[in-house]
Short mmCIF file of C-alpha atoms and ligand atoms in Angstrom, two decimals:
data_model
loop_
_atom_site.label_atom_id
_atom_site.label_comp_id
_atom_site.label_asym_id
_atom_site.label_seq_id
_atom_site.Cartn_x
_atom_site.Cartn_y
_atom_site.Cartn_z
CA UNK A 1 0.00 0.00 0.00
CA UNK A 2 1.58 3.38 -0.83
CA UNK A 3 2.14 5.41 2.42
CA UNK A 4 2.48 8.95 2.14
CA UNK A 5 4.13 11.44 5.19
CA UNK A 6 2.58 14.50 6.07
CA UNK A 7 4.12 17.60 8.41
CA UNK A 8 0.72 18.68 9.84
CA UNK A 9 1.34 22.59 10.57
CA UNK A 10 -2.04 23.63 12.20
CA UNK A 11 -1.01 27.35 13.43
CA UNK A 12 -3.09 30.10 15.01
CA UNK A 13 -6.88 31.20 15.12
CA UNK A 14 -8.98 28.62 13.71
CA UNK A 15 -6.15 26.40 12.12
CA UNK A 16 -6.28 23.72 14.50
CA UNK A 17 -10.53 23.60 13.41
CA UNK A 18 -10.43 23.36 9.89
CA UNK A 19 -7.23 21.27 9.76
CA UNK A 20 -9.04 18.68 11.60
CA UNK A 21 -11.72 18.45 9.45
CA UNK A 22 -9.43 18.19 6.68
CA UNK A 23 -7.86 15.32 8.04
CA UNK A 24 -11.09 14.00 9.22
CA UNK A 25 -11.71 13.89 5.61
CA UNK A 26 -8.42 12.59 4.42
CA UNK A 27 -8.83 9.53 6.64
CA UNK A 28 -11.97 8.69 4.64
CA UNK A 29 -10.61 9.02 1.18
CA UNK A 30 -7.03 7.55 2.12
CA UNK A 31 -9.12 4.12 3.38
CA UNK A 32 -11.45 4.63 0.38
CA UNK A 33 -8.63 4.49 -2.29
CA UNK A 34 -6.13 2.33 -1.06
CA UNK A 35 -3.05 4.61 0.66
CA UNK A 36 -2.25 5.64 3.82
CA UNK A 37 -1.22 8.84 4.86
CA UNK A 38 1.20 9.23 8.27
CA UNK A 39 0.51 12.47 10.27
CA UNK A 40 3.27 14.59 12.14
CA UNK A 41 2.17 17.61 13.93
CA UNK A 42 4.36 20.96 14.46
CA UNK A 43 4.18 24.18 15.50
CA UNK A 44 4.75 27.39 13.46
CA UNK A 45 3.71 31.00 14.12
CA UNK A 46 2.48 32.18 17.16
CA UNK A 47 1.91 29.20 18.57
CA UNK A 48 5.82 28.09 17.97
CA UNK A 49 6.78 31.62 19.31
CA UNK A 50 4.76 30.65 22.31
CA UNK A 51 6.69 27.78 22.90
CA UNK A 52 9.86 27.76 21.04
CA UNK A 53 10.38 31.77 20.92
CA UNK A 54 10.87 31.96 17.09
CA UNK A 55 7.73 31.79 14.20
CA UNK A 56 9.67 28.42 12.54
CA UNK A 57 11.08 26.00 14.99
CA UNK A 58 14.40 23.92 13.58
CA UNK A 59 12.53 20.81 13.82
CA UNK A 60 9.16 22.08 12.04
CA UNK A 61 11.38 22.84 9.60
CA UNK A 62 13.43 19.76 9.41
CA UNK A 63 10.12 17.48 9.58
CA UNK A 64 8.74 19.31 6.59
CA UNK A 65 11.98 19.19 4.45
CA UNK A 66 11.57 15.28 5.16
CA UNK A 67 7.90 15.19 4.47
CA UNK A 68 6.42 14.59 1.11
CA UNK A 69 4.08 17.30 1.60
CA UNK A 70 3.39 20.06 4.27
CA UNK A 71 -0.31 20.56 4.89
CA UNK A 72 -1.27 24.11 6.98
CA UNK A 73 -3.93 25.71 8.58
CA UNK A 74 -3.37 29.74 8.99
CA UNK A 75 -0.62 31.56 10.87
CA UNK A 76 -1.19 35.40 13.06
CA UNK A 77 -3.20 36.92 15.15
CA UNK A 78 -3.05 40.81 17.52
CA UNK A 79 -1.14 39.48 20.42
CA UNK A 80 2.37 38.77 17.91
CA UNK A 81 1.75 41.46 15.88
CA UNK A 82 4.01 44.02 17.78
CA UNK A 83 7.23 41.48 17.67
CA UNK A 84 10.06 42.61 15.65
CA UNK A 85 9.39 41.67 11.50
CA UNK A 86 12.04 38.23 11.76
CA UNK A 87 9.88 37.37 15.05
CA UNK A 88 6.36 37.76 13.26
CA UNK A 89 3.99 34.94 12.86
CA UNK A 90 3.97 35.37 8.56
CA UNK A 91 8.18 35.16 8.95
CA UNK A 92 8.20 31.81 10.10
CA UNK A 93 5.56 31.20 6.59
CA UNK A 94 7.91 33.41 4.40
CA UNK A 95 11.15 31.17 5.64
CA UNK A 96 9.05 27.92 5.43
CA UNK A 97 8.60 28.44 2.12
CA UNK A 98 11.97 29.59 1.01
CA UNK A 99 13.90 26.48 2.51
CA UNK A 100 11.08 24.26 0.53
CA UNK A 101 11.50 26.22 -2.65
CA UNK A 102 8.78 26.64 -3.52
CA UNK A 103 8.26 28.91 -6.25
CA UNK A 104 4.50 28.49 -7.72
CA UNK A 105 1.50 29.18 -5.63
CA UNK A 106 -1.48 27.76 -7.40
CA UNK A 107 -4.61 29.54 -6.60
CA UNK A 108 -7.60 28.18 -8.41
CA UNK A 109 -10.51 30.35 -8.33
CA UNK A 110 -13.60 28.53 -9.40
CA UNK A 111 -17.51 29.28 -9.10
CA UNK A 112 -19.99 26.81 -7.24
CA UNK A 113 -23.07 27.54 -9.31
CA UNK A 114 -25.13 27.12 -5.58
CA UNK A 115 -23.16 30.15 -4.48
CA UNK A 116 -23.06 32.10 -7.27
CA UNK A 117 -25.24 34.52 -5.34
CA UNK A 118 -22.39 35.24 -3.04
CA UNK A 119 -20.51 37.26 -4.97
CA UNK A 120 -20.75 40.84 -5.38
CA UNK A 121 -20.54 40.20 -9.72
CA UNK A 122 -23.75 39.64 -11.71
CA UNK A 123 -24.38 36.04 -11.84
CA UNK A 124 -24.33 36.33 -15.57
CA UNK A 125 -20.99 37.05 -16.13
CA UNK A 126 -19.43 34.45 -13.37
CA UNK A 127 -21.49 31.50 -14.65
CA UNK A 128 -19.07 29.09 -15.65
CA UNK A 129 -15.23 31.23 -14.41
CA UNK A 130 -12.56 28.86 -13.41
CA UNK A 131 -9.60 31.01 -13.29
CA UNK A 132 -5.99 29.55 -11.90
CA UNK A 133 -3.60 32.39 -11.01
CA UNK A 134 0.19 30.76 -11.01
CA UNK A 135 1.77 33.48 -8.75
CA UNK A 136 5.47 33.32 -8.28
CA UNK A 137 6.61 32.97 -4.99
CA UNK A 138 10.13 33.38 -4.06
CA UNK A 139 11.24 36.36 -5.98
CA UNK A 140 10.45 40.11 -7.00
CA UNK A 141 10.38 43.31 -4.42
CA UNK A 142 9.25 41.47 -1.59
CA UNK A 143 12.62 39.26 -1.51
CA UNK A 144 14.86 41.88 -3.14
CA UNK A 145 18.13 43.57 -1.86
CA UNK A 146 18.96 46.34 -1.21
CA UNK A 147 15.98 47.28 0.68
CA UNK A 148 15.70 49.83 3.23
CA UNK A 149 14.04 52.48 5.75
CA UNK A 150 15.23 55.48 7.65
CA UNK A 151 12.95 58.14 8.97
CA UNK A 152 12.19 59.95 6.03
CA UNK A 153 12.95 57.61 3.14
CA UNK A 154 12.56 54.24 2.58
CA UNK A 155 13.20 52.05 -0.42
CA UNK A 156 12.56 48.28 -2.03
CA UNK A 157 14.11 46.54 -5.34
CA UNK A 158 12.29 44.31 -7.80
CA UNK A 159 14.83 42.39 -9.14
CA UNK A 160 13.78 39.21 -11.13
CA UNK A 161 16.33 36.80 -13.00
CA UNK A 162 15.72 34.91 -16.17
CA UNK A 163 16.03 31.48 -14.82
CA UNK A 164 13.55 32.47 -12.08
CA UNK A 165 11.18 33.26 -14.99
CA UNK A 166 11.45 30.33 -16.81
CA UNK A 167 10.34 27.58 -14.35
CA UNK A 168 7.24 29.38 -13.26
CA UNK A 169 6.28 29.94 -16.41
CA UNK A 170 6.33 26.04 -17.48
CA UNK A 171 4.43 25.51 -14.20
CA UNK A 172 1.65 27.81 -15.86
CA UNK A 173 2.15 26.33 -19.32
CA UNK A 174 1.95 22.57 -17.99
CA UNK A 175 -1.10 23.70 -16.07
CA UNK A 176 -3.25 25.41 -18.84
CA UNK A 177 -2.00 22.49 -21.18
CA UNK A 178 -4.67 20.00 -18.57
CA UNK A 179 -7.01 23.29 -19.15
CA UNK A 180 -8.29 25.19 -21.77
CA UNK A 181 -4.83 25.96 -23.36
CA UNK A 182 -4.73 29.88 -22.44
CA UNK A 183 -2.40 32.18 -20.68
CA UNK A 184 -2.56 35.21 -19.94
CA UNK A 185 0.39 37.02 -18.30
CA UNK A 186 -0.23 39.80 -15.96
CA UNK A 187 2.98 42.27 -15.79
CA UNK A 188 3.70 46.23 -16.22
CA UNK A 189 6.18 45.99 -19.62
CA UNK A 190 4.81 49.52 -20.05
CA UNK A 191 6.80 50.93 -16.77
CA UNK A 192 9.08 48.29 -15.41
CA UNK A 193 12.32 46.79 -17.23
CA UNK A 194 11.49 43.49 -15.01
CA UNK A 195 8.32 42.87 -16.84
CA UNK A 196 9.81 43.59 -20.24
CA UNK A 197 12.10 40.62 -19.17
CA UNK A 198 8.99 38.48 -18.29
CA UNK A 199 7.78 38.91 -21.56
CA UNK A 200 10.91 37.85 -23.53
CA UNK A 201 11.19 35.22 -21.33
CA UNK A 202 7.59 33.90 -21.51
CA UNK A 203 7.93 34.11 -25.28
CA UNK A 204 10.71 31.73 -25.50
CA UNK A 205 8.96 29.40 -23.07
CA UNK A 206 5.87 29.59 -25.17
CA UNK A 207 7.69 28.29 -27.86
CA UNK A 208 7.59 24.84 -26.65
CA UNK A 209 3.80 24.93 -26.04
CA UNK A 210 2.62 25.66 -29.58
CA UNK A 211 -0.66 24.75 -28.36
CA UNK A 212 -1.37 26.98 -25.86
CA UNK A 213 -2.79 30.57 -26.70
CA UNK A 214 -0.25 32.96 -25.17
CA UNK A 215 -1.97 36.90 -23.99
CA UNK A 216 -0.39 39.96 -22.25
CA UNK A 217 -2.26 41.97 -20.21
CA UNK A 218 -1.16 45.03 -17.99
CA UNK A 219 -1.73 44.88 -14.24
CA UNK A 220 -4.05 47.63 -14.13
CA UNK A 221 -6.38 46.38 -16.55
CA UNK A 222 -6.06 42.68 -15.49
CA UNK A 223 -7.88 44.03 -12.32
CA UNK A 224 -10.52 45.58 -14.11
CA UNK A 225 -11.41 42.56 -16.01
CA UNK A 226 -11.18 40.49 -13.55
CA UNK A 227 -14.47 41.94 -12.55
CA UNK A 228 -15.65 42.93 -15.67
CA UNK A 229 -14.95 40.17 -17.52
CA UNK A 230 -13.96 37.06 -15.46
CA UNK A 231 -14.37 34.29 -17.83
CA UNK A 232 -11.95 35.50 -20.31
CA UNK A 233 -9.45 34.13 -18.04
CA UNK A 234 -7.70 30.78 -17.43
CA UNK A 235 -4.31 30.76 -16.35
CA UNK A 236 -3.22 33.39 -14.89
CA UNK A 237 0.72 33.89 -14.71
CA UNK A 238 2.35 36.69 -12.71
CA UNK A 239 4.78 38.12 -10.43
CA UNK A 240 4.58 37.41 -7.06
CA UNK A 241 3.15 41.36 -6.14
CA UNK A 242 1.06 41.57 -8.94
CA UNK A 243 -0.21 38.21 -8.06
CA UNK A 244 -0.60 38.17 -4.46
CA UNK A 245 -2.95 41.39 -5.27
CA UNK A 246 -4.61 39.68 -8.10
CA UNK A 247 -5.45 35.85 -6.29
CA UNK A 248 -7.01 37.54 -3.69
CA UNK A 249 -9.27 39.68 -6.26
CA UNK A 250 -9.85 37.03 -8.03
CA UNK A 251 -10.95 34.62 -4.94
CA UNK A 252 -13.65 37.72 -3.62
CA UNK A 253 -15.12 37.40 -7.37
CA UNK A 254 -15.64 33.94 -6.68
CA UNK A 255 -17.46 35.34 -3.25
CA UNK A 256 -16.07 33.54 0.02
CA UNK A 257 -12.18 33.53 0.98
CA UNK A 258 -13.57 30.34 3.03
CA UNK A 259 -14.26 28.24 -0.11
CA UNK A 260 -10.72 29.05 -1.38
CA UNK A 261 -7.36 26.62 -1.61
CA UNK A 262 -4.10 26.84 -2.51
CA UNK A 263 -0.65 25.33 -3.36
CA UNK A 264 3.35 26.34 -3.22
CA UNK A 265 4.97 23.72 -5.08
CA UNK A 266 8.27 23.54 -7.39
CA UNK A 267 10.38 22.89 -4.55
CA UNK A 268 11.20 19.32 -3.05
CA UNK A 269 8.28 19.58 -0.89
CA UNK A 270 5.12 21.04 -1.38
CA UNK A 271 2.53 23.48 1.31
CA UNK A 272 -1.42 23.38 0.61
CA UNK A 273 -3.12 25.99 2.67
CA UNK A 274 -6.65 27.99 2.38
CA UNK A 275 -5.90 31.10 1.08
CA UNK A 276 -7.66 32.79 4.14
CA UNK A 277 -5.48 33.72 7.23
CA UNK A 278 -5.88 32.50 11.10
CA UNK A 279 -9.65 34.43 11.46
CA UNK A 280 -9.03 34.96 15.06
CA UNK A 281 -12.36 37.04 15.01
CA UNK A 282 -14.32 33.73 14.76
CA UNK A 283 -11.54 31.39 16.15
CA UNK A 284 -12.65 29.12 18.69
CA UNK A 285 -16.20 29.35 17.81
CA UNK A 286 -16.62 26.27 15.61
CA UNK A 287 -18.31 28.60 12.73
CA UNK A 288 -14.92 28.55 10.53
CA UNK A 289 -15.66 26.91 6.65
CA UNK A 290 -12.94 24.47 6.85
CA UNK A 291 -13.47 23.87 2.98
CA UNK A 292 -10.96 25.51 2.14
CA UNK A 293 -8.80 23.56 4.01
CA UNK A 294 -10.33 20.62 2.76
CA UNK A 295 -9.82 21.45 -0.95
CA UNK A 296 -6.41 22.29 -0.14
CA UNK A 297 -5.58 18.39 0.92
CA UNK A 298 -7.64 17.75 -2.30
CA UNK A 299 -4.45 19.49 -4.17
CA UNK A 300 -2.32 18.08 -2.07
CA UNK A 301 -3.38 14.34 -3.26
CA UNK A 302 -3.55 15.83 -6.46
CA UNK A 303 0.10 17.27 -7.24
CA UNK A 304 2.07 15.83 -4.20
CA UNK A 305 1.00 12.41 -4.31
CA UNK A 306 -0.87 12.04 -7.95
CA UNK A 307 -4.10 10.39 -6.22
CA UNK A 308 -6.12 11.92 -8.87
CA UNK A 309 -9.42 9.60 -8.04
CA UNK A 310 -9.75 10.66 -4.45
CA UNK A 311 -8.94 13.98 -5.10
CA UNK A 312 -11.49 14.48 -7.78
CA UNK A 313 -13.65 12.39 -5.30
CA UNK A 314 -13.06 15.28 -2.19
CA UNK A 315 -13.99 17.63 -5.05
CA UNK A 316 -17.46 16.58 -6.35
CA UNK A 317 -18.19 15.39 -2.48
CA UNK A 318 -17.95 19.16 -1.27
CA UNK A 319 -20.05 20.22 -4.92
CA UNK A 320 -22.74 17.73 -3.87
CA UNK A 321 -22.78 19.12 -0.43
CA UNK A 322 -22.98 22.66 -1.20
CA UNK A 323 -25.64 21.51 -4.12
CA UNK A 324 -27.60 19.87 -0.85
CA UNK A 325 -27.83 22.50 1.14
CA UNK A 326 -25.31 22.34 3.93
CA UNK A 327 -23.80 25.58 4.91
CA UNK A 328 -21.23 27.17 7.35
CA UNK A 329 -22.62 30.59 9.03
CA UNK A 330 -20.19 32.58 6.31
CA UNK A 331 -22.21 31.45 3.55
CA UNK A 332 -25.29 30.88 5.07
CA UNK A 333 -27.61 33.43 3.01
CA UNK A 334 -26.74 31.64 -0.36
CA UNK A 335 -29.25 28.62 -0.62
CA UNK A 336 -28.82 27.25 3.14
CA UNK A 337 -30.89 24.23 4.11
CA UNK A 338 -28.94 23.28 6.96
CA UNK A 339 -26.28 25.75 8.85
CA UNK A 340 -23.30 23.39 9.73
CA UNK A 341 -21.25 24.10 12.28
CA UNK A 342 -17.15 23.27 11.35
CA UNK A 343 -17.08 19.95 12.82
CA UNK A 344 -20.85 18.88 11.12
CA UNK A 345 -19.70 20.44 7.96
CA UNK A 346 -16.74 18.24 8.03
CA UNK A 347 -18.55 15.18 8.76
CA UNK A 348 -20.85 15.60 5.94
CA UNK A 349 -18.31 16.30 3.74
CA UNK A 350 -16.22 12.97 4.54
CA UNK A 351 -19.79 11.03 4.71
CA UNK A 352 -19.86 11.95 0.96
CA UNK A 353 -16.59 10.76 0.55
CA UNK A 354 -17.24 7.37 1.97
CA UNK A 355 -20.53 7.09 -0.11
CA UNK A 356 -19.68 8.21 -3.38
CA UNK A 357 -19.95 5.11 -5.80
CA UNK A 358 -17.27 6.01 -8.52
P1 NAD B 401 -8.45 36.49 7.51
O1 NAD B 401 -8.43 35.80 6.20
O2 NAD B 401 -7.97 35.71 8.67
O3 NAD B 401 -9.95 36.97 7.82
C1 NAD B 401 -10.65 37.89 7.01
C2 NAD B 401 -12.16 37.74 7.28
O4 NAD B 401 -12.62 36.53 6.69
C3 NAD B 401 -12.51 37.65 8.76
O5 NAD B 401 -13.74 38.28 8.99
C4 NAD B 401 -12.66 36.16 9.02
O6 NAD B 401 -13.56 35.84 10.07
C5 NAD B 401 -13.18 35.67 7.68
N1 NAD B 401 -12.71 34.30 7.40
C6 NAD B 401 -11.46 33.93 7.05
N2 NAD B 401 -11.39 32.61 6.91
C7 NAD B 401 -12.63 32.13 7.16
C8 NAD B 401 -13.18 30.82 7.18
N3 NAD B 401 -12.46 29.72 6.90
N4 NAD B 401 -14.49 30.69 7.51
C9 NAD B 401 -15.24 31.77 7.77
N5 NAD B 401 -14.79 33.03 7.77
C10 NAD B 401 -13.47 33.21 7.46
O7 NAD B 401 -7.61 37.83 7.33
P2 NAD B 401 -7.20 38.94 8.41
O8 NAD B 401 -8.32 39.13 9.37
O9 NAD B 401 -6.70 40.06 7.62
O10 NAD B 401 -5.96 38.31 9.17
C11 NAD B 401 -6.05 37.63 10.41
C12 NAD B 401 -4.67 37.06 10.74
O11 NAD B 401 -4.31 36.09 9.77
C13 NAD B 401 -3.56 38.13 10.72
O12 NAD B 401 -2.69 37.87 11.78
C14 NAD B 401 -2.87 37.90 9.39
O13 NAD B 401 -1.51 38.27 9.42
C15 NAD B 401 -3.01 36.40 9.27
N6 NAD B 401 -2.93 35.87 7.89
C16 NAD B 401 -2.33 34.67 7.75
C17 NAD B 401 -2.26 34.07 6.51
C18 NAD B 401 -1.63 32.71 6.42
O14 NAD B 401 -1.40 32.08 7.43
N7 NAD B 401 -1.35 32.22 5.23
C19 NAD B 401 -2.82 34.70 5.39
C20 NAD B 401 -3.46 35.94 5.57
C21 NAD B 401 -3.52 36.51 6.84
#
């Protein structure tokens, strides 16, 4: 039977709640499909600065560099805010991901016709969107050196390299090749000598996908069409500014940051998160949607450990269970039957699992 290792990273607010129901539901589709997946829990963020006095413990680190995939709940909250930047809670994430290598975050941002309701967009023009935005991860202004602030001036450097370029961008060509065969690349060529060296990199790289459609879109008007014009889209490729502004417009279109996943990957080892942070406004409460999190260690079965069937199984469970009625309090207006708490929500969710006859 093929075994699988996971470093379980559960963090602050309500990470410990919805990465229990995603395990709750990992159990059932593990047994379901043949594999077994081994769980090892650590801390990071505040709850490792708690302990451990630093955001990314030596050994959270060194279990996930020997895992073969890092699942995580959400990292922060007010009380570590005031720590020095290296101390913070989103350090310990930043680090995590730069000793994995991780270079791609894959955000797919998809409609559930049930909720379509949710979002602020006409229903007409989201019917049908099912955008991925490849971000990259690792490099651009938030990485860049020199950076600096004094009192009255403070500076930051984008600074991309060629190489860096040309593996993301076969992560979004490989990805819209299992798609509809478009990308679109997101960038400022207009203003910023780092974006004209996206495009002639991109160009190259599209050379060896003479399938896929290959578009160029400025920044500013990617995030008007984004709500003008959703479905235009399917990959999305970007910097990692550009895109970390961009996923998270593109996940509100879709209406709740609860229904959202993600995935780093590139590196040795991948992380699949929600896109949402640690909520500690609702933490504790057992209202969090935790299907997020559960879609998340759908991706993870899907690129870490190519268990396609269980992940597409996790998939049309949580369609069929939205489709039924079942809601958490965040999306409750949108077609609720039933109002789930986190822990019933999960249950039904892995109950569909179990059940599904594929
Ligand atoms: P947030 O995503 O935690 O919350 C924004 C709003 O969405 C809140 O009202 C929250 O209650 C709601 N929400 C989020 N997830 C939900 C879920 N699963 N179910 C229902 N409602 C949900 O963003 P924030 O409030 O800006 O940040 C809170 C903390 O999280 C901060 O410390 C921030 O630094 C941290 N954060 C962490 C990550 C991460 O760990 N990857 C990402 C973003 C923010």
């Amino acid at each position: 039977m093929k075994r699988y290792n996971v470093c379980v990273i559960k963090g602050d607010g309500i990470g410990p709640e919805i990465i229990d129901e995603a395990i709750k539901v990992l159990d059932v589709a593990s047994n379901k499909f043949g594999f077994e997946i081994n769980y090892e829990y650590f801390l990071m963020g505040g709850a490792a600065i708690d302990v451990f006095g630093e955001p990314l413990p030596k050994e959270t680190l060194q279990n996930a560099l020997n895992s073969d995939a890092v699942l995580f709940g959400a990292i922060g909250g007010e009380k570590w805010d005031k720590l020095e930047r290296h101390l913070r809670p989103e350090s310990g994430l930043l680090k995590l991901r730069k000793e994995l290598g991780v270079f791609a975050n894959l955000r797919p941002a998809v409609i559930f016709d049930e909720l379509i309701d949710a979002s602020s967009i006409k229903p007409e023009i989201l019917r049908g969107v099912d955008i991925m935005v490849v971000r990259e991860l690792t490099g651009g202004i938030y990485f860049g050196q020199p950076r600096e602030i004094t009192k009255d001036r403070a500076f930051n450097t984008m600074v991309y390299t060629a190489d860096e370029i040309k593996r993301i961008s076969k992560i979004a060509f490989e990805a819209a090749l299992k798609r509809r065969k478009k990308v679109t690349l997101v960038d400022k060529a207009n203003v910023l000598e780092t974006s004209q060296l996206w495009r002639e990199v991109v160009v190259e790289v599209a050379k060896e996908y003479p399938e896929i459609t290959l578009e160029y879109m400025y920044v500013d008007n990617a995030a008007m069409q984004l709500v003008r014009s959703p479905g235009q889209f399917d990959v999305l490729l970007t910097e990692n500014l550009f895109g970390d502004i961009l996923s998270d417009e593109a996940s509100m279109v879709c209406g709740s940051i609860g229904l959202l996943p993600s995935a780093s990957i590139g590196g040795k080892v991948g992380i699949y998160e929600p896109i949402h942070g640690s909520a500690p406004d609702i933490a504790g409460q057992g209202i969090a949607n935790p299907i997020a999190t559960i879609l998340s260690a759908a991706m993870m079965l899907r690129y870490a450990f190519d268990e396609t069937a269980a992940a597409d199984c996790i998939e049309s469970a949580i369609k069929a269970v939205l489709k039924d009625g079942y809601r958490t309090r965040d999306i409750a207006s949108y077609g609720a039957k039933e109002i789930c708490s986190t822990e019933e929500i999960g249950t039904i969710i892995s109950d569909y699992v179990r059940n599904d006859e594929r």
